[in-house]
Coordinates of C-alpha atoms in Angstrom, one line a residue:
M10 CA 20.8 -32.7 31.5
K11 CA 22.8 -32.7 34.8
D12 CA 24.4 -29.6 36.2
G13 CA 28.1 -29.4 36.1
I14 CA 28.6 -31.1 32.8
F15 CA 30.6 -29.7 29.8
I16 CA 29.4 -29.1 26.4
G17 CA 32.2 -29.1 23.7
D18 CA 34.8 -28.9 26.3
R19 CA 33.9 -25.3 26.7
Y20 CA 30.4 -24.5 27.8
E21 CA 29.6 -25.7 31.5
V22 CA 25.9 -26.3 32.2
L23 CA 25.1 -24.6 35.6
S24 CA 21.4 -24.7 35.9
K25 CA 18.1 -25.0 34.3
V26 CA 16.3 -21.7 33.9
G27 CA 13.3 -22.5 31.3
S28 CA 11.7 -24.7 29.1
G29 CA 9.8 -24.3 26.0
G30 CA 8.2 -26.3 23.1
M31 CA 11.3 -27.3 21.3
A32 CA 14.1 -26.9 23.9
D33 CA 15.2 -26.7 27.4
V34 CA 17.3 -23.5 28.5
Y35 CA 20.1 -23.6 30.9
K36 CA 22.4 -20.9 32.2
G37 CA 25.9 -21.8 31.4
K38 CA 29.5 -20.5 31.6
D39 CA 31.8 -20.1 28.6
H40 CA 35.2 -21.1 30.1
K41 CA 36.9 -19.9 27.0
L42 CA 35.8 -16.3 27.2
N43 CA 34.8 -16.3 30.9
R44 CA 31.4 -15.1 30.5
F45 CA 28.0 -16.3 31.4
V46 CA 25.6 -17.6 28.6
A47 CA 22.2 -19.3 27.8
I48 CA 22.4 -22.7 26.4
K49 CA 19.3 -24.0 24.4
I50 CA 19.5 -27.7 23.8
L51 CA 16.7 -29.5 21.5
K52 CA 14.4 -31.9 23.2
K53 CA 14.6 -35.4 22.3
E54 CA 11.7 -35.8 20.1
Y55 CA 13.2 -33.1 17.9
R56 CA 16.8 -34.4 18.0
E57 CA 15.4 -37.5 16.3
D58 CA 13.9 -35.7 13.4
E59 CA 16.9 -35.3 10.7
L60 CA 15.0 -32.7 8.6
F61 CA 14.1 -30.6 11.6
V62 CA 17.8 -30.6 12.7
R63 CA 19.2 -29.7 9.3
K64 CA 16.9 -26.7 9.3
F65 CA 17.6 -26.0 13.0
Q66 CA 21.3 -25.8 12.2
S67 CA 21.2 -23.9 9.0
E68 CA 19.0 -21.0 10.1
A69 CA 20.8 -20.8 13.6
Q70 CA 24.0 -20.5 11.9
A71 CA 22.7 -17.7 9.7
A72 CA 21.2 -15.9 12.8
A73 CA 24.7 -16.4 14.5
G74 CA 26.0 -13.6 12.1
L75 CA 23.7 -11.1 13.6
M76 CA 25.0 -8.9 16.3
H77 CA 22.8 -5.9 17.3
P78 CA 22.0 -4.4 20.7
N79 CA 18.3 -5.1 20.2
I80 CA 18.9 -8.8 19.6
V81 CA 19.8 -11.7 21.8
N82 CA 22.9 -12.6 20.0
V83 CA 23.6 -16.1 19.0
Y84 CA 27.3 -17.2 19.8
D85 CA 27.6 -20.7 18.8
V86 CA 25.7 -23.7 17.4
G87 CA 27.0 -27.3 17.6
E88 CA 26.2 -31.0 18.2
E89 CA 27.8 -33.3 20.8
S90 CA 26.9 -36.9 21.3
G91 CA 23.5 -36.5 20.0
L92 CA 22.9 -33.3 21.7
Y93 CA 22.0 -30.4 19.4
Y94 CA 22.5 -27.0 21.2
M95 CA 22.9 -23.4 20.8
V96 CA 24.5 -20.9 22.7
M97 CA 23.3 -17.6 23.1
E98 CA 23.7 -14.2 24.9
L99 CA 22.2 -14.5 28.6
V100 CA 19.7 -11.9 29.2
E101 CA 18.4 -11.5 32.9
G102 CA 15.0 -10.1 32.6
I103 CA 11.1 -10.6 31.6
T104 CA 9.5 -11.6 28.4
L105 CA 7.2 -8.7 27.1
K106 CA 4.4 -11.2 27.3
D107 CA 4.8 -11.5 31.1
Y108 CA 5.3 -7.7 31.3
I109 CA 2.0 -7.2 29.6
T110 CA 0.3 -9.7 31.9
K111 CA 1.8 -7.8 34.9
K112 CA 0.6 -4.2 33.7
G113 CA -2.4 -4.9 31.6
V114 CA -2.4 -1.9 29.6
L115 CA 1.1 -0.2 28.5
S116 CA 1.3 3.6 28.2
S117 CA 1.6 5.0 24.6
K118 CA 5.1 6.1 25.6
E119 CA 6.1 2.6 26.5
V120 CA 4.4 1.0 23.5
I121 CA 6.3 3.4 21.2
S122 CA 9.5 2.8 23.0
I123 CA 9.4 -0.9 23.1
A124 CA 8.3 -0.9 19.4
I125 CA 11.1 1.4 18.2
Q126 CA 13.7 -0.9 19.9
V127 CA 12.1 -4.1 18.6
A128 CA 11.9 -2.4 15.1
N129 CA 15.8 -1.7 15.5
G130 CA 16.5 -5.4 15.8
I131 CA 14.2 -6.4 13.1
E132 CA 15.6 -4.0 10.8
A133 CA 19.1 -5.2 11.5
A134 CA 18.0 -8.8 10.5
H135 CA 16.3 -7.6 7.4
L136 CA 19.3 -6.1 6.2
H137 CA 20.9 -9.4 6.4
N138 CA 17.9 -10.8 4.4
I139 CA 16.9 -12.7 7.6
V140 CA 13.1 -12.8 8.1
H141 CA 12.0 -13.7 11.9
R142 CA 8.6 -15.1 11.0
D143 CA 7.8 -15.4 14.6
I144 CA 7.5 -11.9 16.2
K145 CA 5.5 -12.1 19.3
P146 CA 5.7 -10.9 23.0
Q147 CA 7.2 -14.2 24.1
N148 CA 10.2 -13.6 21.9
I149 CA 10.9 -10.2 23.3
I150 CA 12.7 -9.8 26.5
I151 CA 13.3 -6.8 28.5
S152 CA 16.5 -6.8 30.6
K153 CA 16.5 -5.5 34.2
E154 CA 18.3 -2.4 32.7
G155 CA 15.3 -1.7 30.4
K156 CA 16.9 -2.9 27.2
V157 CA 14.5 -4.6 24.7
K158 CA 15.9 -7.6 22.8
V159 CA 14.4 -9.9 20.4
T160 CA 15.3 -13.6 20.6
D161 CA 14.9 -16.7 18.3
F162 CA 15.9 -15.1 15.1
G163 CA 16.0 -17.6 12.3
I164 CA 14.5 -20.5 14.3
A165 CA 11.0 -20.0 13.2
K166 CA 11.7 -21.3 9.8
A167 CA 13.2 -24.4 11.2
T168 CA 10.0 -25.0 13.3
S169 CA 7.9 -25.1 10.0
S170 CA 8.8 -28.6 9.1
N171 CA 5.8 -30.7 8.1
T172 CA 7.0 -33.5 10.3
I173 CA 6.8 -31.4 13.7
S174 CA 3.5 -31.7 15.5
T175 CA 2.8 -29.4 18.3
N176 CA 0.6 -26.7 19.8
A177 CA 1.0 -23.6 17.6
L178 CA -1.7 -21.6 19.4
G179 CA 0.7 -19.3 21.1
S180 CA 2.1 -18.0 17.7
V181 CA -0.9 -17.9 15.5
H182 CA -2.2 -14.9 17.4
Y183 CA 0.5 -12.8 15.9
T184 CA 1.0 -14.6 12.3
S185 CA 0.4 -12.7 9.3
P186 CA -2.4 -13.4 6.7
E187 CA 0.1 -14.7 4.2
Q188 CA 1.7 -16.9 6.8
A189 CA -1.7 -18.3 7.9
R190 CA -2.3 -19.5 4.1
G191 CA 1.0 -21.1 4.2
G192 CA 2.2 -18.7 1.4
F193 CA 5.4 -16.6 0.8
S194 CA 6.4 -14.5 3.9
D195 CA 8.7 -11.5 3.8
F196 CA 9.8 -8.5 5.8
K197 CA 6.2 -7.1 5.9
S198 CA 5.1 -10.4 7.6
D199 CA 7.3 -9.3 10.4
I200 CA 5.9 -5.7 10.2
Y201 CA 2.3 -7.4 10.6
S202 CA 3.2 -9.3 13.7
L203 CA 4.9 -6.4 15.4
G204 CA 1.7 -4.5 14.7
I205 CA -0.3 -7.2 16.6
T206 CA 2.0 -7.0 19.3
M207 CA 1.8 -3.3 19.4
Y208 CA -2.0 -3.9 19.6
E209 CA -1.7 -6.2 22.4
M210 CA 0.7 -3.7 24.5
A211 CA -1.8 -0.7 23.8
T212 CA -5.0 -2.6 24.7
G213 CA -4.1 -5.6 26.8
H214 CA -6.2 -7.5 24.3
L215 CA -5.4 -9.9 21.3
P216 CA -7.4 -8.8 18.2
F217 CA -8.0 -12.3 17.1
D218 CA -8.8 -15.2 19.4
G219 CA -10.3 -18.7 19.1
D220 CA -10.2 -22.3 20.5
T221 CA -7.8 -23.7 17.8
A222 CA -4.9 -22.4 15.7
V223 CA -6.8 -23.0 12.4
S224 CA -9.7 -20.8 13.5
I225 CA -7.6 -17.9 14.8
A226 CA -5.6 -18.1 11.4
I227 CA -9.0 -17.9 9.5
K228 CA -9.8 -14.7 11.6
H229 CA -6.4 -13.2 10.4
L230 CA -7.6 -13.8 7.0
Q231 CA -11.3 -12.9 7.0
E232 CA -12.3 -10.9 9.8
E233 CA -11.6 -6.9 10.2
I234 CA -9.5 -5.9 13.2
T235 CA -11.4 -3.9 16.0
P236 CA -9.8 -0.5 16.1
P237 CA -7.8 -0.2 19.2
S238 CA -9.7 3.0 20.4
E239 CA -12.6 0.4 21.1
Y240 CA -10.8 -0.7 23.9
V241 CA -8.8 2.4 25.0
E242 CA -10.7 5.6 24.1
D243 CA -7.7 7.7 24.8
I244 CA -5.1 6.2 22.7
P245 CA -3.2 8.6 20.6
F246 CA -4.7 8.9 16.9
S247 CA -1.3 8.7 15.4
L248 CA -0.5 5.5 17.4
E249 CA -3.7 3.8 16.4
Q250 CA -3.3 4.5 12.8
I251 CA 0.3 3.1 12.7
I252 CA -1.2 -0.2 14.4
L253 CA -3.9 -0.3 11.7
K254 CA -1.4 0.2 8.8
C255 CA 0.9 -2.5 10.4
T256 CA -2.0 -5.0 10.4
Q257 CA -3.6 -4.4 6.9
K258 CA -4.4 -7.8 5.5
S259 CA -2.9 -6.7 2.2
A260 CA 1.0 -6.7 2.5
D261 CA 1.0 -3.8 -0.1
R262 CA -1.0 -1.6 2.4
R263 CA 1.3 -2.1 5.2
Y264 CA 4.7 -0.2 5.9
Q265 CA 6.8 -1.5 3.1
D266 CA 10.1 -1.5 5.2
V267 CA 11.0 -1.0 9.2
A268 CA 12.6 2.3 8.5
S269 CA 9.3 3.8 7.5
L270 CA 7.6 2.3 10.5
K271 CA 10.2 3.7 12.8
E272 CA 9.8 7.1 11.2
D273 CA 6.2 7.2 12.1
L274 CA 6.7 6.0 15.6
K275 CA 9.2 8.6 16.3
H276 CA 6.9 11.2 14.8
S277 CA 4.3 9.9 16.9
L278 CA 6.1 10.7 20.1
V279 CA 6.2 14.6 19.4
D280 CA 2.8 14.7 17.5
P281 CA 0.5 11.9 19.2
D282 CA -2.7 13.2 17.8
G283 CA -1.1 14.1 14.3
D284 CA -2.8 13.0 11.1
F285 CA 0.3 11.9 9.2
V286 CA 0.1 8.1 8.7
V287 CA -0.7 7.3 5.0
I288 CA -2.5 4.1 4.4
G289 CA -2.3 2.9 0.7
P290 CA -5.4 2.3 -1.4
M291 CA -7.0 -1.1 -1.5
R292 CA -6.8 -3.4 -4.4
T293 CA -10.2 -4.2 -6.2
M294 CA -12.8 -6.2 -4.4
D295 CA -12.6 -8.9 -6.9
E296 CA -9.0 -10.1 -5.3
T297 CA -10.5 -11.8 -2.2
V298 CA -8.7 -14.7 -1.3
M299 CA -10.9 -17.7 0.0
F300 CA -9.5 -20.0 3.0
N301 CA -9.8 -23.6 1.2
P302 CA -9.2 -26.9 2.7
D303 CA -5.5 -27.0 1.3
D304 CA -5.2 -23.6 3.2
V305 CA -6.4 -25.4 6.4
R306 CA -4.1 -28.3 6.0
K307 CA -1.1 -25.8 5.6
A308 CA -2.2 -23.9 8.6
K309 CA -2.2 -27.0 10.7
R310 CA 1.5 -28.0 9.6
E311 CA 2.8 -24.4 10.0
T312 CA 4.0 -24.5 13.4
S313 CA 6.0 -22.4 15.9
Y314 CA 7.0 -22.6 19.7
D315 CA 6.5 -20.3 22.6
E316 CA 9.8 -18.5 23.8
D317 CA 11.6 -20.0 26.9
D318 CA 11.5 -17.9 30.0
F319 CA 14.9 -17.2 31.2
S320 CA 13.8 -16.5 34.7
E321 CA 10.9 -16.9 36.9
E322 CA 11.6 -13.9 39.0
D323 CA 9.5 -10.8 39.2
Y324 CA 10.8 -7.5 38.2
D325 CA 9.9 -3.8 38.8
D326 CA 8.1 -1.9 36.1
Y327 CA 10.4 -0.6 33.4
D328 CA 9.4 2.8 32.5
D329 CA 12.5 4.0 30.5
F330 CA 13.7 2.4 27.3
E331 CA 16.5 3.1 25.4
D332 CA 16.7 4.0 21.5
D333 CA 20.3 4.0 20.1
D334 CA 19.4 4.9 16.6
D335 CA 19.2 8.4 15.1
Y336 CA 16.0 9.6 13.6
D337 CA 15.7 8.3 10.1
K338 CA 15.1 11.3 7.8
K339 CA 14.4 9.3 4.5
G340 CA 11.1 9.7 3.0
R341 CA 8.5 6.8 3.5
K342 CA 7.6 4.5 0.6
K343 CA 4.2 5.7 -0.5
N344 CA 4.1 4.1 -3.8
G345 CA 2.5 0.7 -4.3
D346 CA 0.4 -1.3 -7.0
V347 CA -2.7 0.7 -7.7
N348 CA -5.5 -0.4 -9.8
P349 CA -5.6 1.7 -12.9
K350 CA -9.3 2.4 -12.6
M351 CA -8.8 3.4 -9.1
A352 CA -5.8 5.7 -10.0
K353 CA -8.1 7.5 -12.7
M354 CA -10.9 7.9 -10.1
M355 CA -8.4 9.5 -7.6
K356 CA -7.4 12.1 -10.1
V357 CA -11.0 13.2 -10.8
L358 CA -11.7 13.4 -7.2
T359 CA -9.9 16.4 -5.3
I360 CA -11.4 16.2 -1.8
V361 CA -11.6 13.2 0.4
A362 CA -15.2 12.0 1.2
V363 CA -16.4 11.9 4.6
V364 CA -19.2 9.3 4.4
I365 CA -22.1 8.8 6.9
I366 CA -23.9 5.4 6.4
V367 CA -27.5 5.9 6.8
F368 CA -29.3 2.7 7.9
I369 CA -33.0 2.3 6.8
V370 CA -34.5 -0.5 8.8
V371 CA -38.0 -1.7 7.7
F372 CA -39.7 -3.8 10.4
I373 CA -42.2 -6.3 9.5
I374 CA -44.7 -6.3 12.1
G375 CA -47.5 -9.0 12.4
K376 CA -51.0 -7.9 11.9
A377 CA -51.8 -9.1 15.4
T378 CA -49.1 -7.0 17.2
G379 CA -49.0 -3.5 15.9
L380 CA -46.7 -2.4 18.6
L381 CA -44.1 -0.3 16.6
K382 CA -45.1 2.7 14.7
F383 CA -42.5 4.1 12.5
G384 CA -41.5 7.7 12.9
P385 CA -38.3 9.9 13.6
S386 CA -38.2 8.3 17.3
I387 CA -37.4 4.8 16.2
N388 CA -34.4 3.4 18.0
L389 CA -33.0 1.5 15.1
E390 CA -30.2 -0.5 17.4
D391 CA -33.1 -1.6 19.9
D392 CA -35.1 -2.7 17.0
A393 CA -32.3 -4.7 15.4
D394 CA -31.8 -6.7 18.7
K395 CA -35.0 -8.6 17.6
N396 CA -33.6 -9.7 14.5
E397 CA -30.3 -11.5 13.6
K398 CA -27.4 -9.2 13.7
V399 CA -24.1 -8.5 11.6
K400 CA -21.3 -6.3 12.2
V401 CA -20.9 -3.0 10.1
P402 CA -17.9 -3.3 7.8
D403 CA -14.9 -1.1 8.1
L404 CA -15.3 0.9 4.9
R405 CA -12.2 3.3 5.8
G406 CA -9.6 3.4 3.0
M407 CA -12.1 2.4 0.4
T408 CA -13.3 4.5 -2.6
E409 CA -17.2 5.1 -2.9
E410 CA -17.4 2.8 -5.6
E411 CA -15.7 -0.1 -3.5
A412 CA -17.8 0.7 -0.6
K413 CA -20.9 0.3 -2.7
K414 CA -19.7 -3.0 -3.9
V415 CA -19.2 -4.2 -0.2
L416 CA -22.6 -3.0 0.7
K417 CA -24.3 -5.0 -2.1
D418 CA -23.7 -7.9 0.0
K419 CA -26.9 -9.6 1.0
K420 CA -26.3 -9.4 4.6
Y421 CA -25.9 -5.5 4.8
D422 CA -29.2 -3.9 4.7
M423 CA -27.9 -0.4 4.6
T424 CA -27.3 2.7 2.1
L425 CA -24.4 4.6 1.4
V426 CA -24.6 8.5 1.7
V427 CA -22.0 11.0 1.1
D428 CA -22.6 13.7 3.6
S429 CA -19.7 16.0 3.5
E430 CA -16.2 16.4 2.1
E431 CA -13.0 17.4 3.6
E432 CA -9.1 17.1 3.1
S433 CA -7.0 14.8 4.9
T434 CA -3.5 13.5 5.0
T435 CA -4.3 10.0 6.4
Y436 CA -5.9 8.4 3.2
E437 CA -5.5 8.8 -0.6
K438 CA -7.9 11.1 -2.5
G439 CA -11.3 9.5 -3.1
Q440 CA -11.0 7.2 0.0
I441 CA -13.5 7.1 3.0
I442 CA -11.9 8.3 6.2
K443 CA -14.9 8.3 8.6
Q444 CA -18.3 6.6 8.9
T445 CA -21.2 6.5 11.1
P446 CA -22.0 4.0 12.7
G447 CA -18.6 2.9 13.3
S448 CA -17.1 -0.5 12.1
N449 CA -17.9 -3.6 14.1
K450 CA -21.3 -2.0 15.3
E451 CA -23.9 -4.6 15.2
V452 CA -27.1 -4.2 13.1
K453 CA -30.0 -6.1 11.8
K454 CA -29.3 -8.7 9.1
K455 CA -31.0 -8.0 5.7
P456 CA -34.2 -10.0 5.3

């Protein structure tokens, strides 16, 4: 695309400012309204795919109806001489991904402030029944004034066309388990992706990584998330609990709407170490979903594209972020589908169990060695190094019965012991709130 040409007898292309997986981005000028804009033009390989073009136009037109301070607004969508374009608000700034790369780990105040603004934009879209489906730091821009804006609303659905083949590695790090399965995605899918984004802001790490998009998707489905405090010891307790609630594998255990998430984020600003985040009960263990070959094929077809950088310029750190909305006073949704057997158990149990997992490890020593003698001074973790290891499962949020079912798995050589009981507002009655050793600690595999 040459500089100086006009599109639609209205938009002048001034200079190229970025390029992404599906489109090139140009700085332009709207001569009708006398303002600078960003013009996104589809690349040739996508312009030739009729199915993709139809989805692109349909979703982009729906997104064009969104107007919010925390959304990169879409002004116009059109086609001219085979060129499919989208005219958007021009935001001079830096992507959140680049900001994280530059700073490493963000302060808890920054994490919460950015998350609230992103949530504001997502909530506005949800009120119009638009699910973003591709929330990630690459699609979040921080302006020079410190305003946080979400971009590419409505575009992710178009990019899911089976006829499109591209590298989805950039997006799959943030995709929800239901999206990884190729299943139905809704508002809670965006909440999960925002939770992963908060995790990266707070720790500087992605919770799930791998060499291929499919391997990462499988981890979203099957592996437990490492608590943020494993990376950042002084992370506020409430912020960690908010992140863990957002990233629950079961959508029923996440925040049921963005308003509830915002309420807890604002509460965390004034009570960082408060124990007020409520994570709903787990469903029965029989409902485990296996990742079968059909799921793998769907994951391969489910593609997204990295957000185009609007500027290559470096910017100073933005420490102050705006929040235009008032504090939402309505109560959070705490009701979800609860298994009847679990509900009955919760009525019987009046105090939350604090569980200590006692590991009894039996070492088989050859008759010729006889080097180890059993006694109270045995170092279980050192001896476990001599054997194949497995990670301790995260039992928090389970009932005692559910935890015992998990531990019956042949790879866990451990015994469940209830050490004490105490009250808590974090979990429902009858759920485990603490464990020793902690989750993801490595121990010897059962022989």
